[in-house]
Short mmCIF file of C-alpha atoms in Angstrom, two decimals:
data_model
loop_
_atom_site.label_atom_id
_atom_site.label_comp_id
_atom_site.label_asym_id
_atom_site.label_seq_id
_atom_site.Cartn_x
_atom_site.Cartn_y
_atom_site.Cartn_z
CA MET N 819 14.30 7.67 28.04
CA PHE N 820 16.56 10.60 26.75
CA GLU N 821 16.76 12.04 30.14
CA ILE N 822 14.86 15.38 28.91
CA PRO N 823 14.17 17.38 32.12
CA ASP N 824 10.47 17.39 32.96
CA ASP N 825 10.09 20.81 32.96
CA ASN N 826 10.03 21.24 29.35
CA TYR N 827 7.28 23.02 26.97
CA VAL N 828 6.90 19.78 24.81
CA GLY N 829 5.39 17.91 27.21
CA TYR N 830 2.54 20.39 27.73
CA PHE N 831 2.28 21.27 24.16
CA THR N 832 1.90 17.52 23.49
CA PHE N 833 -0.75 17.09 26.21
CA PHE N 834 -3.08 20.02 25.12
CA GLY N 835 -2.46 19.63 21.59
CA THR N 836 -3.41 16.09 21.65
CA ILE N 837 -6.48 16.96 23.10
CA VAL N 838 -7.64 19.30 20.44
CA GLY N 839 -6.25 16.98 17.60
CA TYR N 840 -8.08 14.05 18.96
CA ASN N 841 -11.38 15.92 19.55
CA PHE N 842 -11.10 17.57 16.18
CA VAL N 843 -10.37 13.99 14.47
CA LYS N 844 -13.40 12.44 16.42
CA TYR N 845 -16.10 15.21 16.33
CA ASP N 846 -15.46 17.76 13.72
CA ALA N 847 -17.81 15.90 11.34
CA LEU N 848 -20.38 15.43 13.86
CA ALA N 849 -20.18 18.92 14.88
CA ARG N 850 -20.69 20.58 11.35
CA THR N 851 -23.71 18.33 10.42
CA GLN N 852 -25.46 18.83 13.63
CA LYS N 853 -24.77 22.25 14.40
CA ARG N 854 -28.27 23.06 15.30
CA ALA N 855 -28.90 19.97 17.18
CA MET N 856 -25.67 19.91 19.06
CA ARG N 857 -26.06 17.87 22.43
CA ASN N 858 -24.56 19.49 25.68
CA GLU N 859 -21.66 16.84 25.35
CA LEU N 860 -20.83 17.88 22.32
CA LYS N 861 -20.59 21.85 23.50
CA ALA N 862 -18.67 20.47 26.61
CA ILE N 863 -16.36 18.87 24.15
CA ALA N 864 -15.98 21.79 22.19
CA THR N 865 -15.31 24.04 24.91
CA LEU N 866 -12.95 21.73 26.25
CA SER N 867 -11.23 21.64 22.80
CA PHE N 868 -11.26 25.51 22.49
CA VAL N 869 -9.26 25.99 26.01
CA ALA N 870 -6.80 23.22 25.14
CA LEU N 871 -6.37 24.89 21.75
CA ILE N 872 -5.61 28.31 23.59
CA ALA N 873 -3.23 26.54 25.79
CA SER N 874 -1.07 24.16 23.17
CA GLY N 875 -0.95 27.74 20.86
CA TYR N 876 0.73 29.27 24.16
CA PHE N 877 3.30 26.43 24.88
CA PHE N 878 3.67 26.06 20.93
CA PHE N 879 5.43 29.66 20.73
CA GLN N 880 7.67 28.85 23.59
CA LEU N 881 9.28 25.72 21.71
CA GLN N 882 12.42 26.06 19.56
CA LYS N 883 11.78 27.25 15.71
CA THR N 884 12.87 24.01 14.69
CA THR N 885 10.43 22.20 16.48
CA GLN N 886 7.91 24.66 15.73
CA ILE N 887 8.31 23.63 11.99
CA ILE N 888 8.49 19.97 12.65
CA GLY N 889 5.26 20.60 14.82
CA PHE N 890 3.55 22.47 12.21
CA ILE N 891 4.14 19.36 9.83
CA PHE N 892 2.63 17.14 12.20
CA LEU N 893 -0.76 19.43 12.38
CA VAL N 894 -0.98 19.30 8.63
CA LEU N 895 -0.96 15.46 8.63
CA THR N 896 -3.96 15.63 11.28
CA LEU N 897 -5.76 18.10 9.19
CA LEU N 898 -5.36 16.12 6.35
CA TYR N 899 -6.28 12.77 8.25
CA THR N 900 -9.64 14.80 8.83
CA LEU N 901 -10.34 17.46 6.36
CA PRO N 902 -10.51 16.85 2.44
CA PHE N 903 -7.83 19.21 1.01
CA PHE N 904 -7.97 17.88 -2.23
CA PRO N 905 -11.26 18.00 -4.91
CA ASN N 906 -12.98 15.21 -5.15
CA ARG N 907 -10.94 13.22 -2.58
CA LYS N 908 -11.77 11.96 0.47
CA ASN N 909 -9.97 12.89 3.78
CA ALA N 910 -6.62 10.97 4.39
CA ARG N 911 -8.52 8.72 7.05
CA ASN N 912 -10.76 7.08 4.13
CA TRP N 913 -7.54 6.77 1.90
CA ALA N 914 -7.18 2.65 0.93
CA GLY N 915 -4.65 1.73 3.41
CA ILE N 916 -2.86 4.70 4.62
CA LYS N 917 -4.70 5.71 7.84
CA ILE N 918 -2.37 3.28 9.89
CA TYR N 919 0.91 4.97 8.61
CA ILE N 920 -0.62 8.23 9.40
CA VAL N 921 -1.52 7.60 12.98
CA ALA N 922 1.95 5.67 13.38
CA LEU N 923 3.91 8.40 12.01
CA CYS N 924 2.44 11.33 14.06
CA TRP N 925 2.60 9.32 17.36
CA VAL N 926 6.63 9.08 16.36
CA GLY N 927 6.36 12.65 15.55
CA VAL N 928 4.88 13.82 18.64
CA THR N 929 6.26 11.73 21.36
CA VAL N 930 9.86 10.85 20.09
CA ILE N 931 10.95 13.69 17.46
CA LEU N 932 9.49 16.67 18.75
CA PRO N 933 10.98 16.32 22.67
CA VAL N 934 14.59 15.23 21.21
CA LEU N 935 14.48 18.40 18.87
CA ASP N 936 13.58 20.83 21.22
CA ALA N 937 15.92 19.41 23.98
CA GLU N 938 18.72 19.87 21.48
CA ILE N 939 19.74 16.36 22.09
CA ALA N 940 22.71 14.93 19.82
CA ILE N 941 20.86 13.07 16.67
CA THR N 942 22.52 9.54 17.10
CA SER N 943 21.48 6.09 15.68
CA ASP N 944 19.80 5.45 19.25
CA PHE N 945 17.12 8.04 18.19
CA TYR N 946 16.59 6.58 14.97
CA LEU N 947 16.07 2.88 16.42
CA LYS N 948 13.85 4.68 18.85
CA CYS N 949 11.74 6.09 16.15
CA LEU N 950 11.52 2.79 14.71
CA GLN N 951 10.75 0.84 17.43
CA ARG N 952 7.79 3.62 18.30
CA PHE N 953 6.32 3.42 14.87
CA ILE N 954 6.38 -0.71 14.76
CA LEU N 955 4.66 -0.79 18.31
CA VAL N 956 2.05 1.99 17.52
CA PHE N 957 1.16 0.06 14.21
CA VAL N 958 0.70 -3.28 15.89
CA LEU N 959 -1.83 -1.63 18.51
CA ILE N 960 -3.96 -0.39 15.54
CA LEU N 961 -3.65 -3.92 13.91
CA ILE N 962 -5.76 -4.53 16.86
CA PHE N 963 -8.27 -1.80 16.44
CA GLU N 964 -8.74 -2.61 12.77
CA ILE N 965 -9.11 -6.69 13.67
CA ILE N 966 -11.81 -5.68 16.14
CA ASP N 967 -13.66 -3.13 13.59
CA LEU N 968 -13.47 -5.80 10.72
CA GLN N 969 -17.37 -5.60 10.52
CA THR N 970 -17.97 -2.25 10.41
CA ASP N 971 -14.97 -0.81 8.56
CA ASP N 972 -15.79 0.10 4.85
CA PRO N 973 -14.27 -2.46 2.58
CA HIS N 974 -12.99 0.39 0.60
CA LEU N 975 -10.53 1.41 3.26
CA GLN N 976 -8.50 -1.70 2.71
CA THR N 977 -7.08 -2.03 6.38
CA VAL N 978 -4.49 -4.60 6.87
CA PRO N 979 -6.76 -7.47 7.91
CA GLN N 980 -9.27 -6.53 4.91
CA LYS N 981 -6.47 -7.05 2.49
CA ILE N 982 -4.29 -10.16 3.82
CA GLY N 983 -6.84 -12.00 6.65
CA VAL N 984 -7.23 -11.72 10.42
CA LYS N 985 -4.92 -14.78 10.58
CA ARG N 986 -2.00 -12.94 8.62
CA THR N 987 -2.45 -9.86 10.12
CA LYS N 988 -1.54 -11.58 13.58
CA ILE N 989 1.46 -13.23 12.27
CA LEU N 990 2.46 -9.91 10.82
CA GLY N 991 1.79 -8.04 14.27
CA LEU N 992 3.76 -10.82 16.18
CA CYS N 993 6.69 -10.75 13.73
CA LEU N 994 6.72 -6.98 14.01
CA LEU N 995 6.96 -7.14 17.83
CA VAL N 996 9.90 -9.29 17.65
CA VAL N 997 11.66 -6.69 15.62
CA PHE N 998 10.38 -4.12 18.25
CA TYR N 999 11.76 -6.12 21.17
CA PHE N 1000 15.18 -7.07 19.63
CA LEU N 1001 15.89 -3.39 18.13
CA GLU N 1002 16.97 -2.53 21.57
CA PHE N 1003 20.09 -4.83 21.52
CA PHE N 1004 21.09 -2.62 18.71
CA LYS N 1005 21.22 0.68 20.78
CA THR N 1006 25.10 2.33 21.85
CA ASN N 1007 23.40 3.17 25.21
CA PHE N 1008 21.70 -0.19 26.21
CA ILE N 1009 19.84 0.11 29.51
CA GLN N 1010 18.71 -3.13 30.96
CA PHE N 1011 15.58 -1.96 32.64
CA GLN N 1012 14.05 -0.84 29.24
CA LEU N 1013 14.48 -4.46 28.12
CA ILE N 1014 11.97 -5.47 31.00
CA ILE N 1015 9.81 -3.04 29.92
CA ASN N 1016 9.74 -3.95 26.34
CA LEU N 1017 9.22 -7.54 27.01
CA ILE N 1018 6.50 -6.81 29.08
CA LEU N 1019 5.18 -4.34 26.42
CA PHE N 1020 5.65 -7.34 24.09
CA LEU N 1021 3.84 -9.86 26.02
CA ILE N 1022 0.69 -7.65 26.74
CA THR N 1023 0.50 -6.58 23.27
CA ALA N 1024 1.10 -10.00 21.88
CA SER N 1025 -1.68 -11.16 24.06
CA PHE N 1026 -4.48 -8.80 23.05
CA LEU N 1027 -3.37 -9.20 19.17
CA ILE N 1028 -3.95 -12.96 19.72
CA TYR N 1029 -7.24 -12.57 21.41
CA ALA N 1030 -8.54 -10.02 19.01
CA ASN N 1031 -11.45 -11.01 16.73
CA GLU N 1032 -14.38 -8.98 15.44
CA LYS N 1033 -16.81 -10.17 18.11
CA LYS N 1034 -14.66 -8.78 21.02
CA SER N 1035 -16.63 -5.80 22.99
CA ARG N 1036 -15.95 -2.71 21.98
CA TYR N 1037 -14.28 -2.08 25.16
CA TYR N 1038 -11.48 -4.68 24.46
CA SER N 1039 -10.00 -1.85 22.07
CA SER N 1040 -11.26 1.18 22.86
CA PHE N 1041 -10.47 0.80 26.71
CA TRP N 1042 -8.07 -2.05 27.43
CA VAL N 1043 -5.95 -1.59 24.52
CA GLU N 1044 -5.92 1.87 25.00
CA LEU N 1045 -4.53 1.49 28.63
CA ILE N 1046 -1.40 -0.02 27.23
CA PRO N 1047 0.60 3.37 26.59
CA VAL N 1048 -0.61 4.15 30.24
CA LEU N 1049 0.98 1.35 31.55
CA TRP N 1050 3.97 1.67 29.51
CA MET N 1051 4.37 5.18 30.97
CA SER N 1052 4.00 3.78 34.57
CA LEU N 1053 6.46 0.89 33.89
CA VAL N 1054 9.11 3.48 32.57
CA VAL N 1055 8.11 6.07 35.89
CA PHE N 1056 8.38 2.89 37.92
CA PHE N 1057 11.67 1.42 36.82
CA SER N 1058 13.42 5.24 36.39
#
C-alpha cells in the first residue's frame, strides 16, 4: 500500500516475531505449569519458537534504530499482555476491558508503523488514516471472537459484549466498519482498487459479525475469521 520494496527486513522480522509472540502468549502458562509433563506437541512448539526467536533477533538488528526502538515498545506490550509485571496484578490480558485495545494497537504497530518507519517514508495524513483504519478493522475482528467466547470468558474481563450486550456490540462493529470504509476517501493518495478491497473486507467482516453468536463452532472464529487477513493480503496482491 505504501510501495515499500519487498526485500526489506521488516517483513521477515514480523513473520518470525509473530510466531514467537503468538506462541509465547498462547503456550507460556501451559509450558510453565506442565513443565514435567510437556507433551511432544509442546516441545515441538517450543523448538519452533526458539528457532523463530533466533531468526527474529537477527532481522531485528538489521532494522533502522528508530524501528528497533518502536519494535521494542511493542515487544514490551506483548510481554505485558502475558506476564504479570506489577505486584498483585494479573497480566494485561486479564485486565478488565483493555485486552482488545492492546491487540489492535500491536497489529497497527507491527503491520503499519514499523514498515513505514524502517522504509523512511514521509509521514503524512495518509499514514495516520491507515493506522486508524487498521485499528478499527482489527478491533471489529476481535469483537467477533468476544461474541463467540461470551459463554466461556471470565465475567471480570468486561469484554465489549459483556458490557453492552451482543446486539449493541454488533451495531457498534457495523458502525465502525462504515467508518473504516469511508476513511479511504479522505486520503490524498487515493487508490481506486483499495476501495474495492475495502468493500469486500467490509461485506465479509460484517457478515461474520452479524451471524456471530455464542453457539457457533469454535472454527467459526479460530479458522474462518482468522482467514480474513489472509484473504485481505491475497486481494492486495491480486489487485496490485
